[in-house]
Amino acid sequence: MQHTSEHFLQNSRIALSDAQLKPVLGAVSTFLPALRQAAIDQTPEFESLRDYAVAMKDHVLDHLETYLTDFERAVQTRGGAVHHAAGPDDLNRIVLALCAQAGARKVIKGKSMVGEETNLNDALQGAGIEVLETDLGEYIIQQAGEPPSHIIGPALHKSKAQVAELFRQKHDLGERDLGDVPQMVREARHMLRQGFLEADAGITGANALVVENGAIMLVTNEGNGDLCSTLPRLHIVIAGIEKLVPTMEDASALHRVLCRSATGQITSAYTTFYNGPRRGEEPDGPTAFHVILLDNGRRAMRAGKYRSMLRCIRCGACLNHCPVYRHVGGHAYGWVYPGPMGSVLTPLMTGLERAPELPNACTSCGRCEETCPMRIPLPEHLRQLRDDAATAGITPREWRWGIGAAMAAFRSPWLYRLSSGIARSALAFLGKHPDLTRRVPLLRGWVEGRSLPAPEAETFMSRWQRRQQGKSGEHRL
Ligand code: SF4
């Protein structure tokens, strides 16, 4: 995926002026939180499930290397193989080598954020391998040539009319109609079916990797992941190293937290555990099974102050509750991961200098932390990243000057009184002259969509002093 996260402000302006996007995002940010809340209301033990999941993930992170070794052994015992990829290029290279070894020319894919991280589709197509995304949302954006805009609903930014128009352009429809959503789903299924039957290899992600038996937990609502895993002769699983859970019981707890937080479901339509290739007596399944574990900055994260980000289960709840995401959508964030979790993960995975604006894409309302099932302190991480950016000299010079001036004023009462007095007079003047305000460089962004209110005639301090003087006058009488 092309990296544009250094231009978050520019991308946001484009998104804010997109009249089609606004109602779609408004609907997403309303119905997904409502579904989540309804599911949680039916689960009195939800808070204790969260505590369990957080403690379990922290335990895995404490013993990550041991669990990685045990998982690898468990997969090998069941006839599979585990590969380790330090970065995106390593993962893509391993996938290409496995495809070459199996003579695979046609690949079907289930939804995988790791595949987006490594830009796997481009690597496969560059090697002359045909790739077909089989998750409906991923299929739509593959046809549109766009990146995903939401981690659980890649095409949530598209309206029904846009999808119908896209299919009309890309498909040879013949007699088939696209009048309603079921017809559009049938149309996508019609196109995907042949792809499933012809594929040489299937690539899927994983929602959890179970150490005790080497199983891969795959959670979907369309069943496409299961077809990718069972029909082709080669199954490749790609996942981040943080996906490990010690036992099936832990996977089950994580599954309960994930489904409720992501889509407000008590359980997903399909949840499957795979371990290893087809065994001798089995009638179907792949003949080769490979798991590729990606680091891509995760070990560095684990060693530092952003360790809790590795608890993330990619449920998307923080996106659905974020006022910034609600207005600008996922593409504004410019990389694989949008919303609050993306504003933390993107700088950590691609470098803060490549995403300097993202840690500031936050109103500090705290809703992301409240809703995150894994209790990740997202606002705190965003503050830490701003601090890191200032320390590294990445923060733009004007911002540093502004913050330096504010700090000097906060430290000195007389300077604070002087500067707030000047600011109050200036705001009183500008509040009465909105046209002029729109021409002031530092204020332009704030007043583009709203008017600047003129301050009260008297400050709180002067009122307070007047009241105190009145009281002491009363005592003297
Ligand atoms: S940060 Fe939390 S809420 Fe956001 S995707 Fe990850 S687990 Fe879900």
XYZ file of C-alpha atoms and ligand atoms in Angstrom:
485
model
C 0.000 0.000 0.000
C 1.333 3.402 -0.913
C 2.485 5.336 2.134
C 0.892 8.779 2.456
C 0.575 9.058 6.235
C 3.017 11.971 6.273
C 0.197 13.968 4.694
C -2.602 13.326 7.194
C -3.771 16.962 7.221
C -3.838 17.127 3.438
C -5.643 13.755 3.204
C -8.163 14.920 5.831
C -9.038 18.017 3.840
C -9.809 15.847 0.823
C -11.931 13.495 2.982
C -13.824 16.372 4.622
C -14.819 17.738 1.241
C -16.108 14.325 0.055
C -19.895 14.675 0.252
C -20.480 10.921 -0.334
C -18.202 9.892 2.516
C -19.865 11.868 5.294
C -23.203 9.967 5.541
C -21.440 6.598 5.187
C -19.039 7.361 8.033
C -21.859 8.757 10.150
C -23.801 5.503 9.734
C -20.731 3.326 10.487
C -19.921 5.285 13.639
C -23.494 4.921 14.843
C -24.553 1.383 14.041
C -21.318 -0.458 14.956
C -21.083 1.116 18.468
C -24.798 0.351 18.983
C -24.295 -3.314 18.005
C -21.271 -3.553 20.305
C -23.140 -2.074 23.248
C -26.118 -4.394 22.746
C -23.823 -7.446 22.720
C -22.001 -6.261 25.850
C -25.317 -5.655 27.624
C -26.099 -9.333 27.080
C -22.741 -10.374 28.560
C -22.567 -9.533 32.281
C -19.102 -11.093 32.522
C -17.682 -8.882 29.736
C -15.446 -6.816 32.058
C -13.941 -9.926 33.633
C -13.422 -11.386 30.144
C -11.512 -8.226 29.230
C -9.361 -8.564 32.361
C -8.668 -12.198 31.517
C -7.710 -11.375 27.909
C -5.420 -8.518 28.974
C -3.649 -10.615 31.632
C -3.254 -13.526 29.200
C -1.755 -11.308 26.459
C 0.618 -9.629 28.924
C 1.744 -13.071 30.093
C 2.415 -14.136 26.476
C 4.415 -10.962 25.856
C 6.483 -11.650 28.986
C 7.393 -15.109 27.642
C 7.168 -14.455 23.908
C 10.305 -16.264 22.750
C 9.462 -19.420 24.731
C 5.941 -19.487 23.349
C 7.237 -18.938 19.792
C 9.506 -21.953 20.119
C 6.711 -24.100 21.571
C 4.281 -23.030 18.847
C 6.779 -23.861 16.111
C 7.325 -27.304 17.602
C 3.565 -27.930 17.835
C 3.042 -26.982 14.171
C 5.930 -29.216 13.068
C 4.548 -32.142 15.082
C 1.355 -31.884 13.012
C 3.214 -31.803 9.687
C 3.367 -28.029 9.101
C 6.289 -25.613 8.945
C 6.916 -22.240 10.590
C 8.957 -19.439 8.996
C 10.125 -16.186 10.570
C 10.064 -12.875 8.705
C 11.891 -9.871 10.143
C 10.180 -7.364 7.847
C 7.720 -6.984 4.953
C 10.233 -7.931 2.253
C 11.190 -11.122 4.095
C 7.572 -12.195 4.391
C 6.859 -11.530 0.723
C 10.024 -13.364 -0.296
C 9.042 -16.439 1.749
C 5.519 -16.451 0.253
C 6.937 -16.201 -3.275
C 9.406 -19.021 -2.589
C 6.617 -21.261 -1.246
C 4.455 -20.500 -4.280
C 7.360 -21.204 -6.637
C 8.105 -24.478 -4.852
C 4.455 -25.551 -5.240
C 4.208 -24.269 -8.830
C 1.363 -21.960 -7.722
C 0.227 -19.432 -10.347
C -3.207 -18.586 -8.897
C -3.632 -17.488 -5.299
C -6.781 -16.756 -3.294
C -6.576 -14.639 -0.170
C -8.619 -14.197 2.968
C -8.549 -10.811 4.702
C -5.205 -10.199 6.387
C -3.891 -6.964 7.856
C -0.386 -8.450 7.823
C -0.732 -8.906 4.052
C -1.612 -5.203 3.832
C 1.403 -4.345 6.021
C 3.759 -6.098 3.616
C 1.967 -5.081 0.407
C 1.788 -8.754 -0.469
C -0.588 -8.437 -3.422
C 1.842 -6.205 -5.305
C 4.690 -8.616 -4.614
C 2.646 -11.578 -5.899
C 1.418 -9.753 -8.977
C 4.953 -8.493 -9.629
C 6.050 -12.135 -9.781
C 3.313 -12.922 -12.324
C 0.994 -14.637 -9.817
C -2.736 -13.955 -10.086
C -4.239 -12.874 -6.742
C -7.906 -12.822 -5.863
C -9.191 -11.266 -2.638
C -12.141 -13.335 -1.407
C -13.496 -11.331 1.536
C -16.365 -9.321 0.019
C -15.043 -5.962 1.253
C -11.493 -6.784 0.152
C -12.808 -7.976 -3.223
C -14.614 -4.644 -3.714
C -11.557 -2.536 -2.921
C -9.333 -4.791 -5.019
C -11.653 -4.115 -7.964
C -11.574 -0.386 -7.153
C -7.768 -0.390 -6.766
C -8.069 1.197 -3.316
C -6.595 0.414 0.097
C -8.952 -0.632 2.953
C -10.523 2.151 4.994
C -11.483 0.113 8.075
C -9.753 -2.902 9.585
C -12.889 -5.048 9.849
C -14.874 -3.545 6.961
C -12.390 -2.636 4.226
C -15.077 -1.191 1.912
C -17.265 0.467 4.564
C -16.548 3.822 2.917
C -18.393 2.755 -0.243
C -22.121 3.271 -0.739
C -24.393 0.671 -2.393
C -24.598 2.832 -5.508
C -20.791 3.048 -5.740
C -20.400 -0.729 -5.453
C -23.077 -1.339 -8.108
C -21.350 1.115 -10.431
C -17.978 -0.543 -9.806
C -19.353 -4.006 -10.656
C -20.969 -2.606 -13.804
C -17.566 -1.285 -14.887
C -15.505 -4.346 -13.962
C -17.801 -7.309 -14.603
C -19.281 -8.581 -17.795
C -22.805 -8.622 -16.328
C -24.772 -10.170 -19.183
C -28.353 -10.732 -17.948
C -27.407 -10.405 -14.281
C -29.030 -7.567 -12.324
C -27.587 -5.382 -9.509
C -30.804 -3.850 -8.172
C -30.265 -4.613 -4.467
C -27.607 -5.762 -2.011
C -28.396 -9.521 -2.208
C -27.999 -9.308 -5.991
C -24.643 -7.571 -5.605
C -23.509 -10.252 -3.133
C -24.618 -12.953 -5.601
C -22.653 -11.150 -8.306
C -19.465 -11.154 -6.207
C -20.030 -14.819 -5.313
C -20.477 -15.660 -8.991
C -17.095 -14.049 -9.764
C -15.314 -15.617 -6.772
C -16.531 -19.183 -7.221
C -14.296 -19.973 -10.179
C -11.346 -18.418 -8.368
C -11.836 -20.772 -5.403
C -11.961 -23.806 -7.665
C -8.914 -22.877 -9.743
C -6.557 -21.663 -6.984
C -3.239 -23.401 -6.367
C -2.604 -21.671 -3.025
C -4.677 -20.013 -0.311
C -3.314 -17.298 1.968
C -5.104 -16.363 5.186
C -4.367 -14.409 8.320
C -4.977 -15.692 11.844
C -6.931 -14.281 14.777
C -4.943 -16.402 17.220
C -2.129 -18.951 17.131
C -2.642 -21.607 19.794
C 0.628 -22.763 21.339
C -0.591 -25.980 23.002
C -1.629 -27.641 19.718
C -0.248 -25.468 16.900
C -3.777 -24.490 15.782
C -4.704 -21.363 13.843
C -7.957 -19.658 14.874
C -9.691 -18.010 11.932
C -12.776 -15.872 12.549
C -14.886 -14.769 9.572
C -18.486 -14.059 8.674
C -18.383 -15.137 5.056
C -16.715 -18.542 5.102
C -14.257 -17.366 2.452
C -11.323 -17.954 4.813
C -12.336 -21.597 5.140
C -12.445 -22.061 1.375
C -8.992 -20.437 1.079
C -7.682 -22.811 3.752
C -9.153 -26.060 2.528
C -9.581 -26.031 -1.271
C -6.072 -25.229 -2.627
C -3.245 -27.700 -2.191
C -1.072 -25.125 -0.377
C -2.219 -23.139 2.677
C -0.049 -20.255 3.868
C -0.925 -18.473 7.118
C 0.581 -15.020 7.690
C 0.419 -13.463 11.160
C 2.212 -11.135 13.549
C 4.244 -12.744 16.333
C 1.914 -11.233 18.950
C -0.999 -13.471 17.902
C 0.082 -16.316 20.189
C -2.204 -17.594 22.952
C -1.175 -20.468 25.240
C -4.307 -22.666 25.172
C -7.610 -23.321 23.395
C -9.361 -21.891 26.466
C -7.431 -18.634 25.977
C -8.359 -18.590 22.285
C -11.995 -19.028 23.265
C -11.839 -16.083 25.724
C -10.227 -13.900 23.071
C -12.867 -14.959 20.566
C -15.682 -13.864 22.914
C -14.063 -10.456 23.437
C -13.273 -10.028 19.735
C -16.728 -10.827 18.298
C -18.548 -8.539 20.734
C -16.116 -5.656 20.237
C -15.769 -5.913 16.468
C -19.258 -6.553 15.110
C -21.446 -6.816 18.199
C -21.920 -10.535 17.603
C -22.075 -13.175 20.297
C -20.102 -15.353 17.918
C -18.970 -15.009 14.316
C -20.682 -16.956 11.536
C -17.548 -19.071 11.018
C -14.803 -19.840 13.537
C -12.375 -22.558 12.490
C -9.250 -24.050 14.016
C -6.697 -25.506 11.601
C -3.648 -27.449 12.533
C -1.405 -28.897 9.910
C -1.945 -30.229 6.398
C -4.266 -33.049 5.363
C -3.411 -36.274 7.182
C -3.269 -39.625 5.370
C -6.825 -40.710 6.136
C -8.438 -37.300 5.473
C -10.368 -36.764 2.218
C -9.596 -33.052 1.753
C -7.510 -30.109 2.935
C -4.151 -28.746 1.753
C -1.186 -31.042 1.293
C 1.231 -28.359 2.532
C 0.721 -26.025 5.509
C 3.050 -23.106 6.305
C 2.862 -20.384 8.943
C 4.903 -17.200 8.459
C 5.374 -15.080 11.580
C 6.121 -11.408 11.018
C 8.107 -9.162 13.347
C 8.106 -5.789 11.515
C 8.951 -3.747 14.614
C 6.967 -5.855 17.080
C 9.957 -7.033 19.128
C 11.155 -3.420 19.415
C 7.657 -2.427 20.564
C 7.667 -5.204 23.143
C 10.946 -3.946 24.586
C 9.786 -0.356 25.083
C 7.028 1.887 26.416
C 4.587 0.954 23.614
C 4.467 -2.720 24.608
C 0.732 -2.687 25.353
C 0.022 -2.030 21.633
C 0.894 -5.691 21.079
C -2.278 -6.637 22.955
C -4.300 -5.263 20.021
C -6.671 -7.857 18.532
C -7.617 -5.695 15.508
C -11.278 -5.456 16.517
C -11.752 -1.916 15.188
C -13.776 -0.676 18.194
C -11.455 2.308 18.728
C -12.048 3.417 15.107
C -15.827 3.236 15.466
C -15.784 5.429 18.570
C -13.197 7.991 17.435
C -14.546 11.459 16.519
C -11.578 12.061 14.211
C -12.042 8.781 12.290
C -15.773 9.497 12.090
C -15.075 12.672 10.129
C -12.108 11.782 7.951
C -12.426 8.001 7.420
C -9.609 5.495 7.061
C -7.844 6.666 3.904
C -6.781 9.941 5.533
C -4.438 7.990 7.837
C -2.432 7.014 4.778
C -1.377 3.501 5.689
C -2.749 0.101 6.635
C -4.019 0.930 10.119
C -6.431 3.851 10.599
C -8.034 5.473 13.648
C -6.457 5.684 17.110
C -4.695 2.306 16.876
C -3.284 3.336 13.480
C -2.108 6.682 14.806
C 0.056 4.712 17.249
C 1.016 1.698 15.107
C 1.883 3.533 11.889
C 4.619 5.745 13.398
C 5.974 2.746 15.332
C 6.087 0.471 12.276
C 7.040 2.908 9.535
C 8.976 5.549 11.518
C 7.739 8.669 13.281
C 9.336 10.881 10.637
C 7.060 9.270 8.018
C 3.895 9.894 10.033
C 4.613 13.045 12.079
C 1.021 14.314 12.049
C -0.722 11.127 13.169
C -0.025 11.382 16.940
C -1.867 14.714 16.798
C -4.927 13.242 15.051
C -6.662 13.051 18.408
C -9.105 15.163 20.427
C -7.991 13.497 23.713
C -11.614 12.542 24.425
C -10.490 9.126 25.717
C -13.295 7.097 24.087
C -10.805 4.789 22.352
C -9.288 3.712 25.662
C -12.723 3.226 27.231
C -13.882 0.983 24.404
C -10.658 -0.908 23.678
C -11.353 -4.453 24.903
C -7.640 -4.944 25.579
C -7.445 -1.795 27.739
C -4.674 -0.253 25.634
C -3.920 3.293 26.845
C -4.152 4.765 23.345
C -4.357 8.468 24.377
C -1.305 8.008 26.594
C 0.629 6.380 23.725
C -0.341 9.261 21.444
C 0.991 11.727 24.029
C 4.211 9.703 24.308
C 4.621 9.788 20.532
C 4.174 13.578 20.495
C 6.844 13.758 23.167
C 9.137 11.490 21.111
C 8.541 13.664 18.035
C 9.472 16.820 19.966
C 12.590 15.169 21.420
C 13.667 13.972 17.972
C 13.086 17.431 16.483
C 10.413 16.070 14.125
C 7.643 18.358 15.381
C 7.298 21.343 13.009
C 9.222 24.435 14.166
C 6.078 26.591 14.561
C 4.489 23.996 16.853
C 7.625 23.808 18.996
C 7.756 27.578 19.281
C 4.085 27.700 20.236
C 4.429 25.014 22.892
C 7.631 26.651 24.209
C 5.824 29.999 24.515
C 2.836 28.362 26.264
C 5.165 26.603 28.731
C 6.978 29.853 29.530
C 3.636 31.594 30.147
C 2.324 28.759 32.371
C 5.492 28.896 34.494
C 5.335 32.642 35.137
C 2.150 34.205 36.629
C 2.934 37.743 35.405
C 3.749 36.534 31.883
C 0.576 34.434 31.887
C -1.530 37.433 32.924
C 0.129 39.663 30.325
C -0.170 37.185 27.433
C -3.748 36.131 28.289
C -4.720 39.821 28.492
C -3.266 40.460 25.012
C -4.911 37.277 23.659
C -8.275 38.281 25.169
C -8.183 41.710 23.568
C -7.161 40.190 20.224
C -9.950 37.568 20.406
C -12.522 40.227 21.353
C -11.502 42.188 18.248
C -11.360 39.159 15.905
C -14.654 37.781 17.222
C -16.343 40.883 15.856
C -14.527 40.652 12.473
C -14.922 37.042 11.193
C -13.705 37.864 7.663
C -10.462 39.181 9.046
C -10.085 36.117 11.304
C -10.193 33.806 8.296
C -7.076 35.522 6.997
C -4.986 35.010 10.161
C -2.676 32.016 9.368
C -2.765 30.378 12.822
C -6.544 30.727 13.176
C -7.625 29.908 9.631
C -7.941 26.163 10.257
C -10.090 26.682 13.362
C -12.563 29.101 11.821
C -13.038 27.423 8.430
C -16.147 25.569 9.600
C -17.231 27.579 12.664
C -17.185 31.119 13.987
C -14.845 32.300 16.711
C -16.866 33.307 19.776
C -15.902 36.657 21.330
C -14.689 36.189 24.938
C -16.620 37.432 27.972
C -16.043 41.106 28.773
C -14.559 40.247 32.174
C -12.230 37.382 33.106
C -12.854 34.912 35.903
C -9.847 36.299 37.827
C -11.005 39.895 37.701
C -14.509 38.851 38.791
C -13.014 36.848 41.621
C -10.839 39.738 42.746
C -13.791 42.126 42.628
C -15.852 39.722 44.722
C -13.061 39.283 47.268
C -12.633 43.054 47.526
C -16.399 43.405 48.052
C -16.278 40.821 50.843
C -13.400 42.517 52.667
C -15.295 45.844 52.341
C -18.349 44.199 54.010
C -16.141 42.961 56.905
C -14.745 46.431 57.491
C -18.288 47.782 57.806
S -6.510 -0.775 19.850
Fe -8.075 -1.861 21.034
S -10.024 -1.165 20.191
Fe -8.440 -0.603 18.690
S -8.382 -2.318 17.262
Fe -6.853 -2.749 18.835
S -7.924 -3.998 20.384
Fe -9.492 -3.064 19.095
